Coordinates of C-alpha atoms and ligand atoms in Angstrom, one line a residue:
M346 CA -4.5 -13.4 -15.7
T347 CA -7.1 -11.8 -13.4
I348 CA -5.8 -10.5 -10.1
G349 CA -8.4 -7.8 -9.2
R350 CA -12.1 -7.8 -8.5
Y351 CA -14.2 -6.2 -11.2
P352 CA -16.2 -4.2 -11.9
T353 CA -15.1 -1.6 -9.3
P354 CA -18.1 0.4 -8.0
V355 CA -19.1 3.9 -9.0
Q356 CA -20.2 6.3 -6.3
R357 CA -22.2 9.5 -6.5
V358 CA -21.1 12.3 -4.3
A359 CA -24.5 13.8 -3.4
S360 CA -23.4 16.4 -1.0
L361 CA -21.7 18.6 -3.6
P362 CA -23.9 20.9 -5.7
A363 CA -22.9 19.7 -9.2
G364 CA -22.7 16.2 -10.4
L365 CA -19.6 14.4 -9.2
W366 CA -19.1 10.7 -9.5
I367 CA -16.2 8.5 -8.3
K368 CA -14.9 5.4 -10.0
R369 CA -13.6 3.4 -7.1
D370 CA -10.4 1.7 -8.5
D371 CA -9.1 1.9 -4.9
R372 CA -11.1 -1.3 -4.5
T373 CA -9.5 -3.4 -7.1
H374 CA -7.9 -5.7 -4.5
D375 CA -8.2 -6.4 -0.8
V376 CA -4.5 -6.5 0.1
Y377 CA -3.3 -3.7 -2.2
G378 CA -5.7 -2.0 -4.6
G379 CA -5.4 1.1 -6.9
N380 CA -4.7 1.4 -10.6
K381 CA -1.5 -0.8 -10.7
V382 CA -3.5 -3.9 -10.2
R383 CA -5.2 -3.8 -13.6
K384 CA -1.9 -2.8 -15.3
L385 CA 0.0 -5.7 -13.7
E386 CA -2.4 -8.4 -15.0
P387 CA -1.1 -8.4 -18.6
I388 CA 2.4 -7.5 -17.5
L389 CA 2.8 -10.4 -15.2
A390 CA 1.1 -12.8 -17.6
E391 CA 3.6 -11.9 -20.3
A392 CA 6.5 -12.3 -17.9
R393 CA 5.4 -15.8 -17.1
E394 CA 4.6 -16.7 -20.7
R395 CA 8.2 -15.7 -21.6
G396 CA 9.5 -17.8 -18.8
A397 CA 10.9 -15.0 -16.7
R398 CA 11.8 -15.9 -13.1
R399 CA 12.9 -12.4 -12.1
I400 CA 11.5 -8.9 -13.0
V401 CA 13.0 -5.5 -12.4
T402 CA 11.1 -2.2 -12.4
V403 CA 11.8 1.4 -11.5
G404 CA 10.1 4.1 -9.6
A405 CA 10.5 6.7 -6.9
A406 CA 11.3 5.5 -3.4
G407 CA 7.6 5.6 -2.3
S408 CA 6.3 4.3 -5.6
H409 CA 2.9 2.5 -5.5
H410 CA 3.8 0.8 -8.7
V411 CA 7.0 -0.7 -7.1
L412 CA 5.0 -1.9 -4.0
A413 CA 2.2 -3.4 -6.2
T414 CA 4.8 -5.1 -8.4
A415 CA 6.6 -6.5 -5.3
Y416 CA 3.4 -8.0 -4.0
F417 CA 1.7 -9.3 -7.1
G418 CA 4.9 -10.3 -8.8
Q419 CA 5.7 -12.5 -5.8
Q420 CA 2.2 -13.9 -5.9
A421 CA 2.9 -14.9 -9.5
G422 CA 6.1 -16.7 -8.4
L423 CA 8.6 -14.1 -9.6
E424 CA 11.5 -12.5 -7.8
V425 CA 11.1 -8.7 -7.8
E426 CA 13.8 -6.0 -8.0
A427 CA 13.5 -2.3 -8.3
V428 CA 15.7 0.6 -9.1
L429 CA 14.6 3.4 -6.8
V430 CA 15.1 7.2 -7.2
P431 CA 14.8 9.9 -4.5
Q432 CA 11.5 11.6 -3.7
P433 CA 10.4 14.1 -1.1
R434 CA 9.7 12.6 2.2
S435 CA 6.2 11.9 3.5
A436 CA 4.8 9.5 6.1
H437 CA 3.0 7.7 3.3
A438 CA 6.1 7.3 1.2
V439 CA 8.0 5.8 4.2
Q440 CA 5.2 3.2 4.6
I441 CA 5.2 2.3 1.0
L442 CA 9.0 1.7 1.0
R443 CA 8.9 -0.3 4.2
A444 CA 6.1 -2.4 2.9
G445 CA 7.9 -3.2 -0.3
L446 CA 11.1 -4.2 1.5
G447 CA 9.0 -6.3 3.9
L448 CA 7.7 -8.3 0.9
G449 CA 11.3 -9.1 0.0
L450 CA 11.8 -6.5 -2.7
R451 CA 15.4 -6.2 -3.8
A452 CA 16.0 -2.5 -4.0
F453 CA 18.8 -0.7 -5.9
P454 CA 19.0 3.0 -5.0
V455 CA 20.3 5.5 -7.5
R456 CA 20.8 9.3 -7.1
S457 CA 18.7 10.5 -10.0
W458 CA 16.6 9.5 -13.0
S459 CA 19.6 9.9 -15.2
A460 CA 21.3 7.0 -13.5
V461 CA 18.3 4.7 -14.1
P462 CA 19.1 3.3 -17.6
V463 CA 22.6 2.0 -16.5
A464 CA 21.2 0.5 -13.3
L465 CA 18.3 -1.2 -15.2
A466 CA 20.7 -2.5 -17.9
A467 CA 22.9 -4.1 -15.1
R468 CA 19.9 -5.9 -13.7
R469 CA 18.8 -7.0 -17.2
A470 CA 22.2 -8.4 -17.9
R471 CA 21.7 -10.6 -14.8
G472 CA 18.5 -12.0 -16.3
A473 CA 15.8 -9.8 -14.9
R474 CA 12.9 -8.9 -17.3
V475 CA 12.3 -5.1 -17.3
V476 CA 8.8 -3.7 -16.4
P477 CA 8.6 -0.1 -17.4
V478 CA 8.0 2.8 -14.9
G479 CA 4.4 2.8 -13.6
G480 CA 3.6 -0.4 -15.5
S481 CA 2.9 1.9 -18.5
S482 CA 3.9 -0.4 -21.4
V483 CA 1.3 -0.7 -24.2
S484 CA 0.1 -4.0 -22.7
G485 CA -0.2 -2.4 -19.2
S486 CA -2.1 0.6 -20.7
M487 CA -4.5 -1.8 -22.5
A488 CA -5.8 -2.9 -19.1
Y489 CA -7.3 0.6 -18.9
V490 CA -8.9 0.1 -22.3
D491 CA -10.7 -2.7 -20.6
A492 CA -11.5 -0.5 -17.6
A493 CA -13.1 2.0 -20.0
R494 CA -15.3 -0.8 -21.4
E495 CA -16.2 -1.6 -17.8
L496 CA -17.3 2.0 -17.3
A497 CA -19.2 2.1 -20.5
A498 CA -21.2 -0.9 -19.4
Q499 CA -21.9 0.8 -16.1
V500 CA -23.2 3.9 -18.0
R501 CA -25.4 1.7 -20.2
G502 CA -26.6 -0.1 -17.1
G503 CA -27.7 3.2 -15.6
E504 CA -25.3 3.2 -12.7
L505 CA -24.2 6.7 -13.7
P506 CA -25.0 9.1 -16.6
E507 CA -22.4 9.5 -19.4
P508 CA -19.8 11.8 -17.9
D509 CA -18.8 15.0 -19.7
V510 CA -15.3 14.7 -18.3
C511 CA -13.3 12.0 -16.7
V512 CA -10.5 13.4 -14.5
V513 CA -7.6 11.0 -13.8
A514 CA -4.0 11.3 -12.6
L515 CA -1.3 11.4 -15.2
G516 CA 1.9 9.9 -13.7
S517 CA 3.5 7.6 -16.2
G518 CA 0.5 8.0 -18.5
G519 CA -0.8 4.5 -19.0
T520 CA -4.0 4.9 -17.1
A521 CA -5.1 8.1 -18.8
A522 CA -4.0 6.8 -22.2
G523 CA -5.9 3.5 -22.0
L524 CA -9.0 5.3 -20.7
A525 CA -8.9 7.9 -23.5
A526 CA -8.5 5.2 -26.2
G527 CA -11.1 2.9 -24.6
L528 CA -13.8 5.5 -24.0
A529 CA -13.4 6.7 -27.6
A530 CA -13.7 3.2 -28.9
E531 CA -16.8 2.6 -26.9
G532 CA -18.3 5.7 -28.5
L533 CA -18.6 7.7 -25.3
A534 CA -18.3 11.5 -25.7
T535 CA -16.6 11.7 -22.4
R536 CA -13.4 13.9 -22.5
V537 CA -10.5 12.5 -20.6
V538 CA -8.5 15.0 -18.6
G539 CA -5.1 13.8 -17.3
V540 CA -3.9 15.8 -14.3
C541 CA -0.2 16.1 -14.7
V542 CA 1.5 15.0 -11.4
S543 CA 5.0 14.2 -12.7
E544 CA 7.8 15.8 -14.6
P545 CA 8.6 17.2 -17.1
P546 CA 5.0 17.9 -18.1
W547 CA 5.8 18.1 -21.9
L548 CA 7.4 14.6 -21.8
V549 CA 4.7 13.1 -19.7
T550 CA 2.1 14.5 -22.1
R551 CA 4.0 13.2 -25.2
A552 CA 4.4 9.7 -23.6
A553 CA 0.8 9.5 -22.7
R554 CA -0.5 10.5 -26.1
W555 CA 1.9 8.1 -27.7
L556 CA 0.5 5.3 -25.5
M557 CA -3.0 6.4 -26.3
R558 CA -2.4 6.1 -30.1
A559 CA -0.7 2.7 -29.6
C560 CA -3.7 1.5 -27.6
A561 CA -6.0 2.8 -30.3
R562 CA -4.0 0.9 -33.0
R563 CA -4.3 -2.3 -30.9
I564 CA -8.0 -1.9 -30.5
G565 CA -8.2 -1.3 -34.3
D566 CA -6.2 -4.6 -34.9
R567 CA -8.5 -6.5 -32.6
C568 CA -11.7 -5.4 -34.5
H569 CA -10.0 -5.2 -37.9
G570 CA -10.4 -1.5 -38.1
N571 CA -14.2 -1.6 -37.9
D572 CA -16.3 -0.1 -35.2
L573 CA -13.5 2.2 -33.8
G574 CA -15.9 4.8 -32.3
R575 CA -14.4 8.3 -32.5
P576 CA -10.7 9.3 -32.7
P577 CA -9.3 9.3 -29.1
R578 CA -8.2 12.5 -27.4
L579 CA -6.4 13.2 -24.2
D580 CA -6.4 16.7 -22.6
V581 CA -3.8 17.5 -19.9
D582 CA -4.3 19.7 -16.9
G583 CA -0.9 21.1 -15.8
R584 CA -2.2 23.5 -13.2
F585 CA -2.0 21.4 -10.1
L586 CA 1.6 20.0 -10.2
G587 CA 3.0 22.7 -7.8
D588 CA 6.7 22.3 -7.0
G589 CA 6.8 18.9 -8.7
Y590 CA 6.3 15.2 -8.4
A591 CA 5.4 14.3 -4.8
Y592 CA 5.6 17.8 -3.5
P593 CA 2.4 18.6 -1.6
T594 CA 0.3 21.6 -2.6
E595 CA -2.3 23.7 -0.8
A596 CA -5.0 22.9 -3.4
G597 CA -4.2 19.3 -2.8
D598 CA -4.5 19.6 0.9
E599 CA -7.9 21.3 0.6
A600 CA -9.0 18.6 -1.9
T601 CA -7.9 15.9 0.6
A602 CA -10.1 17.4 3.4
L603 CA -13.1 17.7 1.1
A604 CA -12.7 14.2 -0.2
R605 CA -12.7 12.8 3.3
E606 CA -15.7 14.9 4.3
H607 CA -17.9 14.5 1.3
A608 CA -16.9 11.1 -0.2
G609 CA -15.3 9.3 2.7
I610 CA -12.1 8.6 0.7
D611 CA -8.5 9.2 1.6
L612 CA -6.1 10.8 -0.9
D613 CA -2.3 10.9 -1.2
P614 CA -0.3 14.1 -1.8
T615 CA 1.5 12.8 -4.9
Y616 CA -1.3 11.7 -7.2
T617 CA -4.9 11.8 -6.0
A618 CA -4.9 15.1 -4.0
K619 CA -3.8 17.0 -7.1
T620 CA -6.2 15.1 -9.3
F621 CA -9.2 15.5 -7.0
A622 CA -8.3 19.3 -6.8
S623 CA -8.7 19.4 -10.6
A624 CA -12.0 17.5 -10.5
L625 CA -13.3 20.0 -7.9
W626 CA -12.3 22.8 -10.2
F627 CA -14.4 21.3 -13.0
V628 CA -17.3 21.0 -10.6
R629 CA -17.0 24.5 -9.1
A630 CA -16.3 26.3 -12.3
R631 CA -19.3 24.6 -13.9
R632 CA -17.1 23.6 -16.8
A633 CA -19.0 20.3 -16.9
E634 CA -22.3 19.0 -15.6
R635 CA -21.2 15.5 -14.9
V636 CA -17.7 15.0 -13.7
L637 CA -16.2 11.5 -13.1
Y638 CA -13.1 11.4 -10.8
W639 CA -11.2 8.2 -11.4
H640 CA -9.8 7.2 -8.0
T641 CA -6.5 5.4 -8.4
L642 CA -5.1 5.0 -4.8
S643 CA -5.4 1.8 -2.9
S644 CA -7.7 2.0 0.1
A645 CA -6.7 -1.4 1.5
P646 CA -5.3 -1.0 5.1
M647 CA -1.5 -0.8 5.2
E648 CA -1.1 -2.4 8.6
P649 CA -1.0 -6.0 7.4
L650 CA 1.8 -5.2 4.9
L651 CA 3.7 -3.4 7.7
E652 CA 3.3 -6.1 10.3
G653 CA 5.2 -8.8 8.5
A654 CA 8.3 -10.1 10.3
R655 CA 10.5 -9.1 7.4
C656 CA 9.2 -5.5 7.3
P657 CA 12.1 -3.2 8.5
T658 CA 11.6 -0.2 10.8
E659 CA 12.9 3.0 9.2
E660 CA 16.0 2.9 11.5
A661 CA 16.8 -0.6 10.4
M662 CA 16.7 0.3 6.7
D663 CA 19.9 0.5 4.6
P664 CA 21.0 4.1 5.0
A665 CA 21.2 4.5 1.2
L666 CA 17.6 3.6 1.0
R667 CA 16.5 5.8 3.8
A668 CA 18.4 8.7 2.2
L669 CA 16.1 8.4 -0.9
L670 CA 13.4 10.1 1.1
F671 CA 14.8 13.6 1.3
L672 CA 13.4 16.6 3.2
A673 CA 12.1 18.9 0.4
P674 CA 12.8 22.6 0.9
P675 CA 9.1 23.6 1.5
V676 CA 8.9 20.9 4.2
V677 CA 12.1 22.1 5.8
T678 CA 10.7 25.7 5.8
K679 CA 7.4 24.5 7.3
L680 CA 9.1 22.5 10.0
A681 CA 11.4 25.4 10.9
S682 CA 8.4 27.8 11.1
Q683 CA 6.5 25.3 13.3
T684 CA 9.3 25.0 15.7
G685 CA 9.9 28.8 15.7
G686 CA 13.2 28.5 13.9
S687 CA 14.1 30.5 10.9
Ligands
PLP1448 C1 0.7 5.2 -10.3 C2 -0.4 6.0 -9.9 C3 -1.1 6.9 -10.7 C4 -0.6 7.2 -12.1 O1 -1.0 6.3 -13.1 P1 -0.2 6.3 -14.4 O2 -0.8 5.2 -15.2 O3 1.3 6.0 -14.0 O4 -0.3 7.6 -15.1 C5 -2.2 7.6 -10.2 N1 -2.6 7.4 -8.9 C6 -2.0 6.6 -8.1 C7 -2.5 6.5 -6.7 C8 -0.9 5.8 -8.5 O5 -0.2 5.0 -7.7

Protein backbone atom coordinates (compact mmCIF):
# COMPACT_ATOMS: atom_id res chain seq x y z
CA MET A 1 0.00 0.00 0.00
CA THR A 2 1.57 3.27 -1.10
CA ILE A 3 0.35 6.42 0.61
CA GLY A 4 3.24 8.83 0.14
CA ARG A 5 4.92 10.38 -2.86
CA TYR A 6 8.44 9.13 -3.56
CA PRO A 7 11.26 9.76 -3.95
CA THR A 8 11.32 12.73 -1.62
CA PRO A 9 13.75 15.45 -2.79
CA VAL A 10 17.25 16.08 -1.48
CA GLN A 11 18.33 19.68 -1.02
CA ARG A 12 21.81 21.14 -0.77
CA VAL A 13 22.26 23.93 1.79
CA ALA A 14 24.70 26.10 -0.11
CA SER A 15 24.93 29.00 2.33
CA LEU A 16 26.72 27.00 5.03
CA PRO A 17 30.50 26.55 4.73
CA ALA A 18 30.68 22.75 4.83
CA GLY A 19 28.58 20.24 2.95
CA LEU A 20 25.08 19.91 4.35
CA TRP A 21 22.26 18.17 2.52
CA ILE A 22 18.67 17.66 3.61
CA LYS A 23 16.48 14.67 2.80
CA ARG A 24 13.02 16.19 2.59
CA ASP A 25 10.78 13.56 4.15
CA ASP A 26 8.62 16.47 5.29
CA ARG A 27 7.21 16.17 1.76
CA THR A 28 5.98 12.59 1.84
CA HIS A 29 2.33 13.71 1.67
CA ASP A 30 0.36 16.90 0.95
CA VAL A 31 -2.11 16.62 3.84
CA TYR A 32 0.24 15.31 6.50
CA GLY A 33 3.85 14.41 5.68
CA GLY A 34 6.89 13.48 7.74
CA ASN A 35 8.37 10.11 8.61
CA LYS A 36 5.20 8.42 9.87
CA VAL A 37 3.80 8.21 6.35
CA ARG A 38 6.32 5.60 5.19
CA LYS A 39 6.01 3.58 8.39
CA LEU A 40 2.22 3.48 8.25
CA GLU A 41 2.14 1.99 4.75
CA PRO A 42 3.09 -1.57 5.80
CA ILE A 43 1.34 -1.22 9.18
CA LEU A 44 -2.04 -0.28 7.71
CA ALA A 45 -1.69 -2.83 4.92
CA GLU A 46 -1.15 -5.59 7.52
CA ALA A 47 -4.09 -4.38 9.61
CA ARG A 48 -6.38 -4.61 6.60
CA GLU A 49 -5.01 -8.00 5.52
CA ARG A 50 -5.76 -9.33 8.99
CA GLY A 51 -9.30 -8.01 8.74
CA ALA A 52 -8.96 -5.37 11.48
CA ARG A 53 -11.68 -2.74 11.66
CA ARG A 54 -10.20 -0.81 14.55
CA ILE A 55 -6.62 0.00 15.56
CA VAL A 56 -5.23 1.46 18.76
CA THR A 57 -1.87 3.15 19.12
CA VAL A 58 -0.06 5.06 21.83
CA GLY A 59 1.90 8.27 22.12
CA ALA A 60 2.38 11.55 23.92
CA ALA A 61 -0.51 14.02 23.79
CA GLY A 62 1.07 15.93 20.88
CA SER A 63 2.32 12.83 19.06
CA HIS A 64 2.82 13.17 15.30
CA HIS A 65 2.49 9.41 15.04
CA VAL A 66 -0.96 9.47 16.64
CA LEU A 67 -2.14 12.24 14.30
CA ALA A 68 -0.72 10.47 11.24
CA THR A 69 -2.36 7.21 12.33
CA ALA A 70 -5.68 9.01 12.87
CA TYR A 71 -5.57 10.48 9.37
CA PHE A 72 -4.19 7.62 7.29
CA GLY A 73 -5.95 4.96 9.36
CA GLN A 74 -9.27 6.59 8.64
CA GLN A 75 -8.36 6.90 4.96
CA ALA A 76 -7.80 3.14 5.01
CA GLY A 77 -11.30 2.64 6.42
CA LEU A 78 -10.24 1.90 10.01
CA GLU A 79 -11.46 3.35 13.29
CA VAL A 80 -8.54 4.82 15.21
CA GLU A 81 -8.01 4.95 18.96
CA ALA A 82 -5.01 6.14 20.96
CA VAL A 83 -3.82 5.92 24.54
CA LEU A 84 -2.24 9.30 25.29
CA VAL A 85 0.33 10.23 27.93
CA PRO A 86 1.24 13.72 29.22
CA GLN A 87 3.91 15.91 27.60
CA PRO A 88 5.14 19.47 28.12
CA ARG A 89 2.89 22.03 26.54
CA SER A 90 3.74 23.86 23.32
CA ALA A 91 1.58 25.61 20.75
CA HIS A 92 2.58 22.90 18.26
CA ALA A 93 1.52 20.07 20.59
CA VAL A 94 -1.87 21.70 21.18
CA GLN A 95 -2.45 21.87 17.41
CA ILE A 96 -1.49 18.25 16.87
CA LEU A 97 -3.89 17.07 19.57
CA ARG A 98 -6.74 19.24 18.30
CA ALA A 99 -6.20 18.04 14.72
CA GLY A 100 -6.30 14.38 15.80
CA LEU A 101 -9.53 14.86 17.74
CA GLY A 102 -10.97 16.73 14.78
CA LEU A 103 -10.34 13.65 12.63
CA GLY A 104 -12.44 11.56 14.99
CA LEU A 105 -9.61 10.02 17.00
CA ARG A 106 -10.92 8.29 20.14
CA ALA A 107 -8.45 9.33 22.82
CA PHE A 108 -7.86 7.54 26.14
CA PRO A 109 -5.73 9.68 28.47
CA VAL A 110 -3.54 8.05 31.12
CA ARG A 111 -1.28 9.63 33.72
CA SER A 112 2.04 8.07 32.79
CA TRP A 113 3.78 5.53 30.57
CA SER A 114 3.48 2.93 33.32
CA ALA A 115 -0.31 2.96 32.86
CA VAL A 116 -0.09 2.33 29.11
CA PRO A 117 0.06 -1.50 29.00
CA VAL A 118 -3.18 -1.91 30.97
CA ALA A 119 -4.98 0.74 28.90
CA LEU A 120 -3.80 -0.87 25.64
CA ALA A 121 -4.85 -4.31 26.84
CA ALA A 122 -8.33 -2.97 27.57
CA ARG A 123 -8.68 -1.63 24.03
CA ARG A 124 -7.30 -4.84 22.56
CA ALA A 125 -9.82 -6.84 24.56
CA ARG A 126 -12.48 -4.83 22.75
CA GLY A 127 -11.13 -5.84 19.38
CA ALA A 128 -8.65 -3.12 18.45
CA ARG A 129 -5.40 -4.14 16.75
CA VAL A 130 -2.36 -2.63 18.48
CA VAL A 131 0.03 -0.41 16.53
CA PRO A 132 3.23 0.12 18.56
CA VAL A 133 4.49 3.51 19.69
CA GLY A 134 5.89 5.59 16.84
CA GLY A 135 4.89 2.90 14.34
CA SER A 136 8.19 1.23 15.16
CA SER A 137 7.30 -2.39 14.57
CA VAL A 138 9.75 -4.34 12.43
CA SER A 139 7.41 -3.89 9.46
CA GLY A 140 7.15 -0.15 10.09
CA SER A 141 10.94 0.10 10.35
CA MET A 142 11.36 -1.83 7.09
CA ALA A 143 9.77 1.14 5.34
CA TYR A 144 12.98 3.01 6.20
CA VAL A 145 15.05 0.22 4.67
CA ASP A 146 13.21 1.12 1.47
CA ALA A 147 13.86 4.81 2.16
CA ALA A 148 17.59 3.99 2.42
CA ARG A 149 17.35 2.31 -1.00
CA GLU A 150 15.70 5.45 -2.31
CA LEU A 151 18.60 7.53 -1.01
CA ALA A 152 21.20 5.13 -2.44
CA ALA A 153 19.56 5.54 -5.85
CA GLN A 154 19.76 9.31 -5.47
CA VAL A 155 23.46 9.02 -4.64
CA ARG A 156 24.05 6.80 -7.68
CA GLY A 157 22.05 9.24 -9.78
CA GLY A 158 24.33 12.11 -8.75
CA GLU A 159 21.76 14.11 -6.80
CA LEU A 160 24.11 14.19 -3.81
CA PRO A 161 27.52 12.74 -2.96
CA GLU A 162 27.67 9.73 -0.66
CA PRO A 163 27.21 11.26 2.83
CA ASP A 164 29.80 10.59 5.55
CA VAL A 165 27.08 10.78 8.19
CA CYS A 166 23.32 10.71 8.09
CA VAL A 167 21.83 12.49 11.11
CA VAL A 168 18.26 11.54 12.03
CA ALA A 169 16.02 11.83 15.10
CA LEU A 170 15.80 8.82 17.41
CA GLY A 171 12.37 8.76 19.03
CA SER A 172 10.94 5.25 19.03
CA GLY A 173 13.85 4.17 16.82
CA GLY A 174 12.29 2.68 13.71
CA THR A 175 13.41 5.41 11.34
CA ALA A 176 17.08 5.31 12.35
CA ALA A 177 17.04 1.49 12.60
CA GLY A 178 15.67 1.02 9.09
CA LEU A 179 18.09 3.57 7.65
CA ALA A 180 21.09 1.96 9.34
CA ALA A 181 20.14 -1.51 8.10
CA GLY A 182 19.19 -0.29 4.64
CA LEU A 183 22.26 1.89 3.98
CA ALA A 184 24.54 -0.97 5.07
CA ALA A 185 22.71 -3.40 2.79
CA GLU A 186 23.12 -0.95 -0.09
CA GLY A 187 26.86 -0.92 0.56
CA LEU A 188 27.02 2.77 1.42
CA ALA A 189 29.73 3.71 3.93
CA THR A 190 27.44 6.37 5.44
CA ARG A 191 27.37 6.28 9.24
CA VAL A 192 23.89 6.71 10.72
CA VAL A 193 23.73 8.92 13.82
CA GLY A 194 20.47 8.77 15.74
CA VAL A 195 19.94 11.86 17.88
CA CYS A 196 18.25 10.72 21.05
CA VAL A 197 15.12 12.81 21.71
CA SER A 198 13.24 10.46 24.04
CA GLU A 199 13.80 8.64 27.29
CA PRO A 200 15.41 6.77 28.84
CA PRO A 201 18.30 6.96 26.36
CA TRP A 202 19.69 3.49 27.17
CA LEU A 203 16.34 1.87 26.44
CA VAL A 204 15.77 3.90 23.29
CA THR A 205 19.24 2.88 22.08
CA ARG A 206 18.69 -0.80 22.84
CA ALA A 207 15.29 -0.82 21.15
CA ALA A 208 16.65 0.89 18.04
CA ARG A 209 19.59 -1.51 17.73
CA TRP A 210 17.27 -4.47 18.23
CA LEU A 211 15.05 -3.14 15.42
CA MET A 212 18.10 -2.57 13.22
CA ARG A 213 19.20 -6.20 13.62
CA ALA A 214 15.66 -7.42 12.98
CA CYS A 215 15.55 -5.37 9.77
CA ALA A 216 18.96 -6.73 8.72
CA ARG A 217 17.67 -10.28 9.23
CA ARG A 218 14.61 -9.57 7.08
CA ILE A 219 16.80 -8.12 4.35
CA GLY A 220 18.95 -11.25 4.61
CA ASP A 221 15.86 -13.46 4.27
CA ARG A 222 14.72 -11.51 1.24
CA CYS A 223 17.99 -12.01 -0.61
CA HIS A 224 18.79 -15.45 0.86
CA GLY A 225 21.76 -14.16 2.80
CA ASN A 226 23.61 -13.02 -0.33
CA ASP A 227 24.60 -9.49 -1.10
CA LEU A 228 24.13 -8.09 2.40
CA GLY A 229 26.60 -5.23 2.07
CA ARG A 230 28.40 -4.51 5.36
CA PRO A 231 27.19 -5.19 8.91
CA PRO A 232 24.81 -2.41 9.99
CA ARG A 233 25.79 0.06 12.69
CA LEU A 234 23.84 2.74 14.53
CA ASP A 235 25.56 5.45 16.56
CA VAL A 236 23.57 7.43 19.10
CA ASP A 237 24.13 11.10 19.93
CA GLY A 238 22.75 11.73 23.42
CA ARG A 239 24.02 15.29 23.84
CA PHE A 240 20.96 17.19 22.68
CA LEU A 241 18.12 15.73 24.77
CA GLY A 242 18.22 18.51 27.38
CA ASP A 243 15.63 18.10 30.13
CA GLY A 244 13.88 15.30 28.28
CA TYR A 245 11.32 14.36 25.65
CA ALA A 246 9.55 17.45 24.27
CA TYR A 247 11.39 19.90 26.55
CA PRO A 248 12.84 22.65 24.36
CA THR A 249 16.58 23.41 24.48
CA GLU A 250 18.68 26.44 23.66
CA ALA A 251 20.70 24.55 21.05
CA GLY A 252 17.41 23.48 19.50
CA ASP A 253 16.12 27.05 19.39
CA GLU A 254 19.31 28.21 17.70
CA ALA A 255 19.11 25.35 15.18
CA THR A 256 15.49 26.29 14.46
CA ALA A 257 16.47 29.86 13.58
CA LEU A 258 19.34 28.68 11.34
CA ALA A 259 17.20 26.08 9.56
CA ARG A 260 14.66 28.76 8.73
CA GLU A 261 17.31 31.21 7.54
CA HIS A 262 19.57 28.87 5.54
CA ALA A 263 17.27 26.08 4.39
CA GLY A 264 13.77 27.58 4.56
CA ILE A 265 12.46 24.74 6.72
CA ASP A 266 10.53 24.83 10.00
CA LEU A 267 11.56 22.62 12.90
CA ASP A 268 9.67 21.40 15.98
CA PRO A 269 11.12 21.54 19.51
CA THR A 270 10.64 17.81 20.26
CA TYR A 271 12.41 16.05 17.39
CA THR A 272 13.85 18.07 14.58
CA ALA A 273 15.31 21.08 16.45
CA LYS A 274 17.51 18.80 18.55
CA THR A 275 18.43 16.68 15.54
CA PHE A 276 19.33 19.63 13.35
CA ALA A 277 21.45 20.97 16.25
CA SER A 278 23.44 17.74 16.09
CA ALA A 279 23.78 17.97 12.30
CA LEU A 280 25.09 21.54 12.68
CA TRP A 281 27.61 20.29 15.22
CA PHE A 282 28.97 17.74 12.71
CA VAL A 283 29.23 20.50 10.10
CA ARG A 284 30.87 23.06 12.40
CA ALA A 285 33.24 20.69 14.17
CA ARG A 286 34.31 19.41 10.75
CA ARG A 287 33.69 15.87 11.93
CA ALA A 288 32.37 15.06 8.50
CA GLU A 289 32.75 16.58 5.04
CA ARG A 290 29.31 15.62 3.83
CA VAL A 291 26.47 15.62 6.32
CA LEU A 292 22.94 14.52 5.44
CA TYR A 293 20.22 15.73 7.80
CA TRP A 294 17.11 13.56 7.38
CA HIS A 295 14.12 15.87 7.89
CA THR A 296 11.24 13.95 9.49
CA LEU A 297 8.68 16.68 10.30
CA SER A 298 5.59 17.28 8.13
CA SER A 299 5.67 20.61 6.32
CA ALA A 300 2.06 20.39 5.15
CA PRO A 301 0.00 23.34 6.40
CA MET A 302 -1.92 22.55 9.60
CA GLU A 303 -4.84 24.90 8.86
CA PRO A 304 -6.92 22.45 6.80
CA LEU A 305 -6.72 19.90 9.62
CA LEU A 306 -7.71 22.54 12.18
CA GLU A 307 -10.62 24.00 10.23
CA GLY A 308 -12.77 20.88 10.15
CA ALA A 309 -16.16 21.24 11.79
CA ARG A 310 -15.32 18.49 14.28
CA CYS A 311 -12.02 20.03 15.39
CA PRO A 312 -12.49 21.22 19.00
CA THR A 313 -11.09 24.45 20.37
CA GLU A 314 -8.84 23.93 23.33
CA GLU A 315 -11.56 25.17 25.68
CA ALA A 316 -14.04 22.67 24.28
CA MET A 317 -11.69 19.74 24.80
CA ASP A 318 -12.30 17.15 27.50
CA PRO A 319 -10.45 18.53 30.58
CA ALA A 320 -8.65 15.19 31.06
CA LEU A 321 -7.19 15.57 27.57
CA ARG A 322 -6.33 19.24 28.02
CA ALA A 323 -4.53 18.36 31.25
CA LEU A 324 -2.18 16.05 29.31
CA LEU A 325 -0.35 19.14 28.08
CA PHE A 326 1.26 20.32 31.28
CA LEU A 327 3.33 23.42 31.92
CA ALA A 328 6.87 22.14 32.31
CA PRO A 329 8.99 23.72 35.07
CA PRO A 330 11.39 25.55 32.69
CA VAL A 331 8.39 27.04 30.86
CA VAL A 332 6.80 28.13 34.12
CA THR A 333 10.06 29.78 35.14
CA LYS A 334 10.38 31.51 31.77
CA LEU A 335 6.80 32.80 31.88
CA ALA A 336 7.31 34.07 35.42
CA SER A 337 10.47 35.96 34.45
CA GLN A 338 8.76 37.40 31.35
CA THR A 339 5.94 38.77 33.45
CA GLY A 340 8.31 40.02 36.11
CA GLY A 341 7.14 37.44 38.67
CA SER A 342 9.45 35.27 40.69
C1 LIG B 1 8.12 10.34 15.20
C2 LIG B 1 9.06 11.35 14.76
C3 LIG B 1 10.45 11.10 14.80
C4 LIG B 1 11.04 9.87 15.40
O1 LIG B 1 11.02 8.75 14.57
P1 LIG B 1 11.17 7.33 15.23
O2 LIG B 1 11.09 6.39 14.10
O3 LIG B 1 10.04 7.19 16.20
O4 LIG B 1 12.47 7.27 15.93
C5 LIG B 1 11.29 12.08 14.32
N1 LIG B 1 10.82 13.24 13.86
C6 LIG B 1 9.51 13.53 13.84
C7 LIG B 1 9.08 14.86 13.35
C8 LIG B 1 8.59 12.60 14.29
O5 LIG B 1 7.29 12.89 14.28
